[in-house]
XYZ file of N, CA and C in Angstrom:
378
model
N 95.663 108.299 90.105
C 94.868 107.270 90.748
C 95.089 105.925 90.057
N 95.209 105.981 88.744
C 95.503 104.754 88.000
C 96.858 104.192 88.421
N 97.823 105.071 88.642
C 99.152 104.617 89.066
C 99.085 103.923 90.420
N 98.298 104.468 91.337
C 98.152 103.852 92.659
C 97.527 102.475 92.572
N 96.454 102.363 91.792
C 95.785 101.070 91.631
C 96.712 100.062 90.954
N 97.459 100.521 89.967
C 98.405 99.644 89.272
C 99.502 99.165 90.219
N 99.985 100.058 91.068
C 101.023 99.681 92.036
C 100.512 98.624 93.009
N 99.265 98.745 93.425
C 98.676 97.758 94.343
C 98.616 96.386 93.673
N 98.141 96.354 92.443
C 98.060 95.085 91.708
C 99.458 94.501 91.502
N 100.419 95.336 91.159
C 101.793 94.858 90.950
C 102.377 94.286 92.241
N 102.126 94.949 93.360
C 102.645 94.479 94.645
C 102.114 93.087 94.959
N 100.800 92.911 94.860
C 100.210 91.616 95.225
C 100.527 90.531 94.203
N 100.694 90.913 92.957
C 101.129 89.936 91.958
C 102.515 89.419 92.323
N 103.407 90.333 92.691
C 104.745 89.913 93.118
C 104.671 89.073 94.386
N 103.892 89.515 95.354
C 103.784 88.805 96.643
C 103.423 87.335 96.430
N 102.395 87.100 95.623
C 101.886 85.734 95.463
C 102.604 84.928 94.380
N 103.467 85.565 93.595
C 104.191 84.811 92.570
C 105.677 84.726 92.902
N 106.382 85.831 92.847
C 107.832 85.832 93.082
C 108.192 86.001 94.551
N 107.454 86.841 95.247
C 107.711 87.060 96.669
C 108.872 87.982 96.985
N 109.332 88.737 95.996
C 110.490 89.601 96.248
C 110.169 90.798 97.131
N 108.901 91.107 97.352
C 108.534 92.246 98.202
C 108.414 91.862 99.676
N 108.506 90.580 99.978
C 108.344 90.122 101.366
C 109.532 90.556 102.219
N 109.225 91.201 103.336
C 110.247 91.675 104.271
C 110.809 90.519 105.086
N 109.962 89.548 105.403
C 110.367 88.403 106.234
C 109.573 87.184 105.790
N 109.926 86.034 106.343
C 109.181 84.824 105.988
C 108.612 84.108 107.207
N 108.595 84.797 108.357
C 108.041 84.156 109.554
C 106.509 84.180 109.502
N 105.873 83.207 110.153
C 104.413 83.064 110.080
C 103.631 84.300 110.537
N 104.112 84.991 111.565
C 103.396 86.182 112.050
C 103.336 87.256 110.966
N 104.459 87.509 110.332
C 104.522 88.516 109.272
C 103.655 88.115 108.083
N 103.794 86.870 107.650
C 103.028 86.394 106.493
C 101.530 86.481 106.774
N 101.105 86.039 107.945
C 99.686 86.085 108.303
C 99.177 87.521 108.312
N 99.947 88.421 108.904
C 99.545 89.830 108.948
C 99.407 90.395 107.543
N 100.431 90.255 106.737
C 100.408 90.832 105.394
C 99.318 90.218 104.520
N 99.070 88.929 104.688
C 98.056 88.287 103.853
C 96.636 88.599 104.316
N 96.516 89.472 105.313
C 95.210 89.995 105.712
C 94.843 91.230 104.883
N 95.760 91.731 104.077
C 95.578 92.987 103.362
C 94.987 92.911 101.952
N 95.060 91.815 101.214
C 94.636 91.864 99.812
C 93.212 92.362 99.572
N 92.265 91.958 100.387
C 90.888 92.400 100.160
C 90.754 93.901 100.393
N 91.352 94.398 101.472
C 91.303 95.836 101.748
C 92.057 96.621 100.670
N 93.169 96.085 100.205
C 93.904 96.748 99.131
C 93.106 96.727 97.824
N 92.354 95.667 97.588
C 91.489 95.616 96.403
C 90.410 96.693 96.492
N 89.871 96.892 97.691
C 88.886 97.960 97.909
C 89.522 99.316 97.602
N 90.721 99.540 98.119
C 91.439 100.789 97.864
C 91.654 100.981 96.364
N 92.132 99.955 95.689
C 92.377 100.048 94.246
C 91.086 100.332 93.486
N 89.995 99.681 93.875
C 88.706 99.914 93.212
C 88.253 101.357 93.413
N 88.384 101.864 94.635
C 88.018 103.263 94.901
C 88.841 104.211 94.036
N 90.134 103.948 93.940
C 91.000 104.802 93.133
C 90.617 104.755 91.657
N 90.386 103.555 91.145
C 90.010 103.428 89.733
C 88.669 104.090 89.440
N 87.684 103.830 90.289
C 86.357 104.405 90.070
C 86.370 105.920 90.225
N 87.109 106.413 91.212
C 87.211 107.858 91.394
C 87.940 108.503 90.217
N 89.011 107.885 89.787
C 89.746 108.408 88.644
C 88.888 108.461 87.390
N 88.110 107.415 87.175
C 87.210 107.386 86.016
C 86.157 108.484 86.133
N 85.569 108.614 87.318
C 84.553 109.650 87.531
C 85.168 111.044 87.384
N 86.380 111.206 87.849
C 87.079 112.485 87.731
C 87.305 112.829 86.261
N 87.759 111.849 85.513
C 88.012 112.034 84.085
C 86.735 112.427 83.343
N 85.604 111.867 83.788
C 84.320 112.160 83.146
C 83.608 113.362 83.766
N 84.217 113.960 84.785
C 83.618 115.128 85.426
C 82.404 114.809 86.274
N 82.354 113.609 86.805
C 81.207 113.159 87.605
C 81.402 113.477 89.083
N 80.332 113.896 89.760
C 80.418 114.191 91.194
C 80.836 112.992 92.043
N 80.604 111.785 91.574
C 80.973 110.578 92.333
C 82.475 110.498 92.578
N 83.257 111.259 91.829
C 84.712 111.255 92.023
C 85.086 111.649 93.443
N 84.325 112.576 94.023
C 84.671 113.085 95.355
C 84.501 112.020 96.440
N 83.316 111.440 96.630
C 83.212 110.437 97.698
C 84.051 109.186 97.441
N 84.175 108.790 96.187
C 85.004 107.621 95.889
C 86.473 107.897 96.196
N 86.933 109.077 95.856
C 88.315 109.441 96.144
C 88.575 109.602 97.630
N 87.599 110.158 98.340
C 87.745 110.293 99.789
C 87.756 108.914 100.443
N 86.926 108.012 99.954
C 86.940 106.638 100.482
C 88.297 105.987 100.222
N 88.831 106.180 99.041
C 90.144 105.625 98.716
C 91.254 106.246 99.546
N 91.221 107.559 99.699
C 92.233 108.233 100.515
C 92.185 107.788 101.957
N 90.976 107.639 102.471
C 90.809 107.177 103.849
C 91.313 105.743 104.009
N 91.021 104.903 103.035
C 91.508 103.518 103.079
C 93.034 103.495 103.062
N 93.632 104.362 102.264
C 95.098 104.418 102.198
C 95.691 104.802 103.551
N 95.092 105.792 104.206
C 95.588 106.207 105.526
C 95.456 105.061 106.524
N 94.298 104.429 106.552
C 94.073 103.328 107.487
C 95.088 102.206 107.268
N 95.248 101.787 106.027
C 96.169 100.691 105.727
C 97.618 101.088 106.012
N 97.971 102.327 105.713
C 99.316 102.798 106.020
C 99.596 102.797 107.512
N 98.612 103.214 108.303
C 98.785 103.219 109.757
C 98.875 101.804 110.322
N 98.100 100.892 109.766
C 98.177 99.497 110.217
C 99.574 98.931 109.958
N 100.084 99.156 108.758
C 101.433 98.684 108.418
C 102.489 99.354 109.291
N 102.356 100.655 109.489
C 103.336 101.388 110.291
C 103.393 100.857 111.723
N 102.244 100.688 112.345
C 102.227 100.197 113.722
C 102.823 98.794 113.819
N 102.476 97.932 112.870
C 103.042 96.580 112.867
C 104.568 96.642 112.771
N 105.063 97.465 111.856
C 106.513 97.560 111.670
C 107.204 98.192 112.875
N 106.566 99.150 113.523
C 107.141 99.735 114.740
C 107.221 98.685 115.839
N 106.138 97.962 116.038
C 106.095 96.958 117.110
C 107.109 95.842 116.898
N 107.389 95.502 115.661
C 108.353 94.435 115.359
C 109.779 94.951 115.216
N 109.955 96.250 115.228
C 111.292 96.813 115.047
C 111.777 96.775 113.611
N 110.871 96.594 112.670
C 111.248 96.471 111.256
C 111.811 97.758 110.659
N 111.428 98.899 111.205
C 111.837 100.165 110.599
C 113.344 100.382 110.657
N 114.024 99.665 111.510
C 115.491 99.764 111.592
C 116.173 99.031 110.442
N 115.453 98.106 109.817
C 116.038 97.326 108.721
C 116.265 98.214 107.500
N 117.330 97.950 106.780
C 117.624 98.741 105.583
C 117.651 97.885 104.318
N 116.985 96.739 104.362
C 116.923 95.890 103.173
C 116.094 96.574 102.089
N 116.269 96.139 100.871
C 115.483 96.676 99.759
C 113.994 96.459 100.021
N 113.655 95.286 100.543
C 112.249 94.971 100.818
C 111.669 95.925 101.861
N 112.449 96.224 102.899
C 111.955 97.129 103.936
C 111.904 98.560 103.431
N 112.824 98.934 102.570
C 112.766 100.272 101.968
C 111.507 100.406 101.114
N 111.147 99.331 100.417
C 109.902 99.332 99.650
C 108.712 99.489 100.582
N 108.723 98.756 101.684
C 107.651 98.840 102.679
C 107.527 100.258 103.228
N 108.654 100.872 103.545
C 108.648 102.249 104.053
C 108.084 103.213 103.012
N 108.434 103.000 101.751
C 107.921 103.860 100.682
C 106.412 103.710 100.540
N 105.916 102.491 100.680
C 104.474 102.251 100.602
C 103.765 102.961 101.746
N 104.308 102.835 102.949
C 103.709 103.499 104.110
C 103.711 105.014 103.906
N 104.836 105.554 103.467
C 104.934 106.998 103.231
C 103.932 107.448 102.169
N 103.794 106.666 101.109
C 102.835 107.010 100.059
C 101.410 107.004 100.596
N 101.073 105.988 101.364
C 99.724 105.912 101.940
C 99.436 107.099 102.851
N 100.423 107.466 103.673
C 100.211 108.509 104.674
C 100.373 109.925 104.127
N 100.854 110.060 102.903
C 100.908 111.387 102.284
C 99.882 111.526 101.163
N 99.819 110.536 100.284
C 98.895 110.639 99.153
C 97.440 110.433 99.557
N 97.202 109.641 100.613
C 95.828 109.468 101.098
C 95.227 110.792 101.544
N 95.857 111.500 102.498
C 95.324 112.799 102.917
C 95.311 113.831 101.783
N 96.351 113.806 100.938
C 96.394 114.747 99.819
C 95.205 114.529 98.885
N 94.901 113.278 98.586
C 93.768 112.964 97.709
C 92.464 113.459 98.317
N 92.267 113.172 99.596
C 91.035 113.618 100.258
C 90.921 115.140 100.254
N 91.992 115.828 100.613
C 91.959 117.292 100.674
C 91.745 117.901 99.294
N 92.445 117.383 98.318
C 92.340 117.917 96.952
C 90.925 117.761 96.404
N 90.347 116.591 96.570
C 88.990 116.379 96.065
C 87.973 117.194 96.849
N 88.158 117.278 98.156
C 87.204 118.042 98.968
C 87.228 119.522 98.580
N 88.407 120.066 98.359
C 88.520 121.476 97.969
C 87.891 121.750 96.609
N 87.899 120.753 95.744
C 87.368 120.939 94.384
C 85.969 120.365 94.206
N 85.331 119.977 95.302
C 84.030 119.308 95.207
C 82.982 120.154 94.494
N 83.045 121.473 94.629
C 82.041 122.342 94.010
C 82.155 122.360 92.488
N 83.285 121.985 91.967
C 83.463 121.934 90.514
C 82.628 120.828 89.882
N 82.185 119.883 90.700
C 81.431 118.742 90.172
C 79.930 118.871 90.371
N 79.483 119.941 91.022
C 78.047 120.108 91.271
C 77.494 121.192 90.366
N 76.238 121.038 90.035
C 75.612 122.025 89.141
C 74.771 122.999 89.918
């Protein structure tokens, strides 16, 4: 969970400083992508808080992790649909490969996190 939150911070740090993660520079793309930082901050916070609660054996790890996993799925689907509609998935640039990896991570690790925590929820209750 710490790795996921760290990756989110690294992505947005690059976006707003170097910009090497940007797939395109047209206004539609920039406007769309710059709608994500607050939602990504929410996702990162959920991951960090859930990870901390998990480490401490606290029951709050489950709902926080499920919230984070759900946010990851939602954000991954938003990015995927945008890229499908624009035809971006055909691109093979390094930036687009990074984008595809982010989408894949959101759509696999989000559900995995939710399922894993839900299956282990009884371990956190007394």
